[in-house]
C-alpha cells in the first residue's frame, strides 16, 4: 500500500478523535488489539477488507483514510469547510486539524518543488525556499513570543522584526523568484506541463493538496479584493 504511513497516522487520529481505546476499536473492527496497534504504528500493512471496515467504522472515505484527500467523503474541501473545522464544537479540532492542515501544505509544497526541480533552476528553488522559510520564521516567532520565551534566541532584534524586516525579505525573495522564472521563459526553457491531467499523473494524491491550497487562497484573496 503506497500510503501506509499516512494510513497509520490517520487511523490512529480517527480513533483518538472518536474517543475509544485501542481495545474497544479493535473489538469493533474484529481484530486483536495487538494487530490494531501494528496498523496504527505502521508495523503491519492492512488488507483491503480491513481498510473497508475502518472506513465504515469511522464514517470516512478510503481516499481520506489513505491520506489522499482532506475531505472525509473523498471530495475536495471548500475554504468554508476548512475554516469551519476550527470552530468550537466541530469534530475536526486540535491535533487532528493541525495534522490535516500540515499534510495539506506539505503536499502542495512538495508539488511546487517537484515542478521547480524539473525546471532545473537552482536559483528559483533557493528563492522559493527562502520565501517559504521566511513565512515559517514569522509564524514561529509570533508563537515563540506569545509563549513567553526569550527572544534572545533570535539574532534579529524584536523591534526590527516588528517593523517588517522579515516581510521585506520575503517580498524580495518573491521578486527575485519571479525574475528567475521570467529569465527561463526568455531562454525558451521548456516548463513542466501544468495541466490538471499531467499534474494528477505526476503527483497522485499530492496534486489535490496543491489544488486545495490554491482554491482556498484564491477564494480568500478574491474576497479581500472585493472589499
Short mmCIF file of C-alpha atoms in Angstrom, two decimals:
data_model
loop_
_atom_site.label_atom_id
_atom_site.label_comp_id
_atom_site.label_asym_id
_atom_site.label_seq_id
_atom_site.Cartn_x
_atom_site.Cartn_y
_atom_site.Cartn_z
CA UNK A 1 0.00 0.00 0.00
CA UNK A 2 1.62 3.27 -1.17
CA UNK A 3 0.06 5.36 1.59
CA UNK A 4 0.88 3.11 4.56
CA UNK A 5 2.45 5.93 6.60
CA UNK A 6 -0.47 8.27 6.01
CA UNK A 7 -2.92 5.45 6.68
CA UNK A 8 -1.41 4.51 10.04
CA UNK A 9 -1.30 8.13 11.22
CA UNK A 10 -4.86 8.85 10.12
CA UNK A 11 -6.13 5.57 11.60
CA UNK A 12 -4.70 6.49 15.00
CA UNK A 13 -6.03 10.06 14.85
CA UNK A 14 -9.52 8.89 13.94
CA UNK A 15 -9.63 6.53 16.91
CA UNK A 16 -8.45 9.28 19.28
CA UNK A 17 -10.99 11.66 17.81
CA UNK A 18 -13.75 9.12 18.40
CA UNK A 19 -12.57 8.78 21.99
CA UNK A 20 -12.25 4.99 22.12
CA UNK A 21 -9.42 2.80 23.32
CA UNK A 22 -7.43 0.50 21.08
CA UNK A 23 -9.10 -2.46 22.76
CA UNK A 24 -12.60 -1.12 22.00
CA UNK A 25 -11.77 -0.17 18.42
CA UNK A 26 -10.07 -3.49 17.79
CA UNK A 27 -13.10 -5.38 19.09
CA UNK A 28 -15.46 -3.34 16.95
CA UNK A 29 -13.28 -3.93 13.90
CA UNK A 30 -12.97 -7.66 14.55
CA UNK A 31 -9.21 -7.84 15.08
CA UNK A 32 -6.86 -8.15 18.05
CA UNK A 33 -5.61 -5.09 19.91
CA UNK A 34 -2.05 -6.07 19.06
CA UNK A 35 -2.83 -6.11 15.34
CA UNK A 36 -4.57 -2.73 15.51
CA UNK A 37 -1.53 -1.34 17.32
CA UNK A 38 0.67 -2.63 14.50
CA UNK A 39 -1.57 -0.97 11.93
CA UNK A 40 -1.59 2.35 13.80
CA UNK A 41 2.19 2.32 14.17
CA UNK A 42 2.87 1.30 10.57
CA UNK A 43 4.44 -2.01 11.58
CA UNK A 44 1.97 -4.11 9.63
CA UNK A 45 0.20 -3.32 6.38
CA UNK A 46 -3.56 -3.99 6.41
CA UNK A 47 -5.50 -5.72 3.69
CA UNK A 48 -8.27 -4.17 1.65
CA UNK A 49 -11.01 -5.77 3.76
CA UNK A 50 -9.74 -4.02 6.90
CA UNK A 51 -9.49 -0.67 5.10
CA UNK A 52 -13.14 -1.02 4.10
CA UNK A 53 -14.14 -1.90 7.69
CA UNK A 54 -12.19 1.05 9.07
CA UNK A 55 -13.83 3.41 6.58
CA UNK A 56 -17.29 2.21 7.63
CA UNK A 57 -16.39 2.33 11.33
CA UNK A 58 -15.10 5.91 11.22
CA UNK A 59 -17.52 7.06 8.51
CA UNK A 60 -14.83 8.30 6.13
CA UNK A 61 -13.83 7.60 2.53
CA UNK A 62 -10.94 5.37 1.53
CA UNK A 63 -9.15 8.37 0.00
CA UNK A 64 -9.36 10.18 3.33
CA UNK A 65 -8.07 7.31 5.44
CA UNK A 66 -5.23 6.75 2.95
CA UNK A 67 -4.21 10.40 3.15
CA UNK A 68 -5.13 11.21 -0.45
CA UNK A 69 -7.65 13.91 0.45
CA UNK A 70 -8.58 16.07 3.43
CA UNK A 71 -12.29 15.60 2.83
CA UNK A 72 -13.91 12.78 4.75
CA UNK A 73 -16.28 11.92 1.91
CA UNK A 74 -13.47 11.93 -0.66
CA UNK A 75 -14.25 15.27 -2.25
CA UNK A 76 -12.20 18.46 -2.06
CA UNK A 77 -12.80 20.64 0.98
CA UNK A 78 -14.12 24.14 0.38
CA UNK A 79 -12.48 27.13 2.04
CA UNK A 80 -15.55 27.49 4.28
CA UNK A 81 -15.21 23.87 5.44
CA UNK A 82 -11.51 24.29 6.20
CA UNK A 83 -12.15 27.46 8.20
CA UNK A 84 -15.23 25.97 9.87
CA UNK A 85 -13.20 22.98 11.03
CA UNK A 86 -11.60 25.16 13.68
CA UNK A 87 -14.90 26.42 15.11
CA UNK A 88 -15.85 25.32 18.66
CA UNK A 89 -18.00 22.21 18.66
CA UNK A 90 -16.66 20.95 15.36
CA UNK A 91 -15.34 17.40 15.48
CA UNK A 92 -12.23 18.33 13.48
CA UNK A 93 -10.18 20.12 16.12
CA UNK A 94 -6.85 20.20 17.93
CA UNK A 95 -4.13 17.83 16.84
CA UNK A 96 -6.33 16.32 14.13
CA UNK A 97 -6.87 19.67 12.44
CA UNK A 98 -3.18 20.55 12.80
CA UNK A 99 -2.16 17.23 11.25
CA UNK A 100 -4.55 17.60 8.33
CA UNK A 101 -3.50 21.18 7.61
CA UNK A 102 0.13 20.12 7.81
CA UNK A 103 -0.49 17.34 5.27
CA UNK A 104 -2.32 19.76 3.00
CA UNK A 105 0.53 22.28 2.94
CA UNK A 106 3.34 19.74 2.81
CA UNK A 107 1.68 18.07 -0.17
CA UNK A 108 1.27 21.37 -2.00
CA UNK A 109 4.85 22.43 -1.29
CA UNK A 110 6.06 19.03 -2.45
CA UNK A 111 4.38 19.51 -5.82
CA UNK A 112 5.78 23.04 -6.15
CA UNK A 113 9.36 21.96 -5.53
CA UNK A 114 8.89 18.89 -7.71
CA UNK A 115 7.95 21.16 -10.60
CA UNK A 116 10.82 23.55 -9.88
CA UNK A 117 13.16 20.56 -9.80
CA UNK A 118 12.03 19.61 -13.31
CA UNK A 119 12.71 23.17 -14.43
CA UNK A 120 16.24 22.81 -13.09
CA UNK A 121 16.73 26.40 -11.91
CA UNK A 122 18.66 26.24 -8.63
CA UNK A 123 18.20 29.97 -8.08
CA UNK A 124 14.41 29.73 -8.32
CA UNK A 125 14.42 26.72 -5.98
CA UNK A 126 16.51 28.53 -3.36
CA UNK A 127 14.40 31.69 -3.62
CA UNK A 128 11.17 29.71 -3.21
CA UNK A 129 12.70 28.08 -0.14
CA UNK A 130 13.74 31.49 1.21
CA UNK A 131 10.23 32.87 0.76
CA UNK A 132 8.54 29.93 2.48
CA UNK A 133 11.23 29.83 5.16
CA UNK A 134 10.54 33.48 5.92
CA UNK A 135 6.84 32.71 6.41
CA UNK A 136 7.61 29.85 8.79
CA UNK A 137 10.09 32.09 10.64
CA UNK A 138 7.48 34.77 11.23
CA UNK A 139 4.72 32.41 12.30
CA UNK A 140 7.02 30.53 14.67
CA UNK A 141 8.40 33.75 16.13
CA UNK A 142 4.88 35.00 16.90
CA UNK A 143 4.20 31.71 18.67
CA UNK A 144 7.55 31.89 20.47
CA UNK A 145 6.86 35.43 21.66
CA UNK A 146 3.34 34.73 22.91
CA UNK A 147 4.57 31.62 24.72
CA UNK A 148 6.78 33.91 26.79
CA UNK A 149 10.07 32.51 25.51
CA UNK A 150 13.28 34.54 25.47
CA UNK A 151 13.60 36.28 22.10
CA UNK A 152 17.34 36.50 22.58
CA UNK A 153 17.23 33.08 20.90
CA UNK A 154 16.94 35.01 17.61
CA UNK A 155 19.65 37.29 16.28
CA UNK A 156 17.11 39.61 14.61
CA UNK A 157 16.06 42.32 17.06
CA UNK A 158 12.34 42.14 18.01
CA UNK A 159 11.86 45.78 17.00
CA UNK A 160 13.32 45.13 13.55
CA UNK A 161 11.13 42.05 13.21
CA UNK A 162 8.04 44.08 14.16
CA UNK A 163 8.95 46.76 11.62
CA UNK A 164 8.57 44.26 8.78
CA UNK A 165 12.14 43.16 8.09
CA UNK A 166 11.00 39.58 7.53
CA UNK A 167 8.16 40.78 5.28
CA UNK A 168 10.64 42.77 3.21
CA UNK A 169 12.92 39.75 2.90
CA UNK A 170 10.01 37.59 1.72
CA UNK A 171 8.94 40.18 -0.84
CA UNK A 172 12.49 40.48 -2.15
CA UNK A 173 12.69 36.69 -2.47
CA UNK A 174 9.39 36.67 -4.35
CA UNK A 175 10.55 39.39 -6.77
CA UNK A 176 13.82 37.58 -7.44
CA UNK A 177 11.95 34.28 -7.84
CA UNK A 178 9.63 35.79 -10.46
CA UNK A 179 12.64 37.32 -12.23
CA UNK A 180 14.38 33.94 -12.34
CA UNK A 181 11.31 32.33 -13.91
CA UNK A 182 11.00 35.12 -16.49
CA UNK A 183 14.65 34.61 -17.35
CA UNK A 184 13.97 30.92 -18.03
CA UNK A 185 10.98 31.93 -20.12
CA UNK A 186 13.11 34.32 -22.17
CA UNK A 187 15.59 31.50 -22.81
CA UNK A 188 12.74 29.42 -24.24
CA UNK A 189 13.24 26.84 -21.49
CA UNK A 190 10.64 24.07 -21.56
CA UNK A 191 8.45 24.45 -18.48
CA UNK A 192 6.72 21.46 -16.81
CA UNK A 193 3.22 20.61 -18.01
CA UNK A 194 0.82 22.22 -15.53
CA UNK A 195 -2.39 20.80 -17.00
CA UNK A 196 -4.58 19.13 -14.36
CA UNK A 197 -4.23 15.72 -16.01
CA UNK A 198 -0.44 15.95 -16.14
CA UNK A 199 -0.18 17.07 -12.51
CA UNK A 200 -2.50 14.32 -11.32
CA UNK A 201 -0.42 11.72 -13.15
CA UNK A 202 2.92 13.07 -11.90
CA UNK A 203 1.82 13.73 -8.32
CA UNK A 204 -1.05 11.38 -7.43
CA UNK A 205 -2.63 12.35 -4.12
CA UNK A 206 -0.43 15.37 -3.55
CA UNK A 207 -1.85 17.18 -6.58
CA UNK A 208 -5.17 17.55 -4.75
CA UNK A 209 -3.35 19.23 -1.86
CA UNK A 210 -2.00 21.84 -4.27
CA UNK A 211 -5.44 22.33 -5.79
CA UNK A 212 -6.97 22.80 -2.34
CA UNK A 213 -4.32 25.31 -1.21
CA UNK A 214 -4.71 27.32 -4.42
CA UNK A 215 -8.51 27.21 -4.26
CA UNK A 216 -8.69 28.28 -0.62
CA UNK A 217 -6.15 31.09 -1.05
CA UNK A 218 -7.78 32.29 -4.26
CA UNK A 219 -11.20 32.50 -2.61
CA UNK A 220 -9.78 34.33 0.40
CA UNK A 221 -7.83 36.83 -1.71
CA UNK A 222 -10.76 37.40 -4.08
CA UNK A 223 -12.97 38.24 -1.10
CA UNK A 224 -10.38 40.76 0.11
CA UNK A 225 -10.13 42.33 -3.34
CA UNK A 226 -13.87 42.90 -3.39
CA UNK A 227 -13.83 44.92 -0.17
#
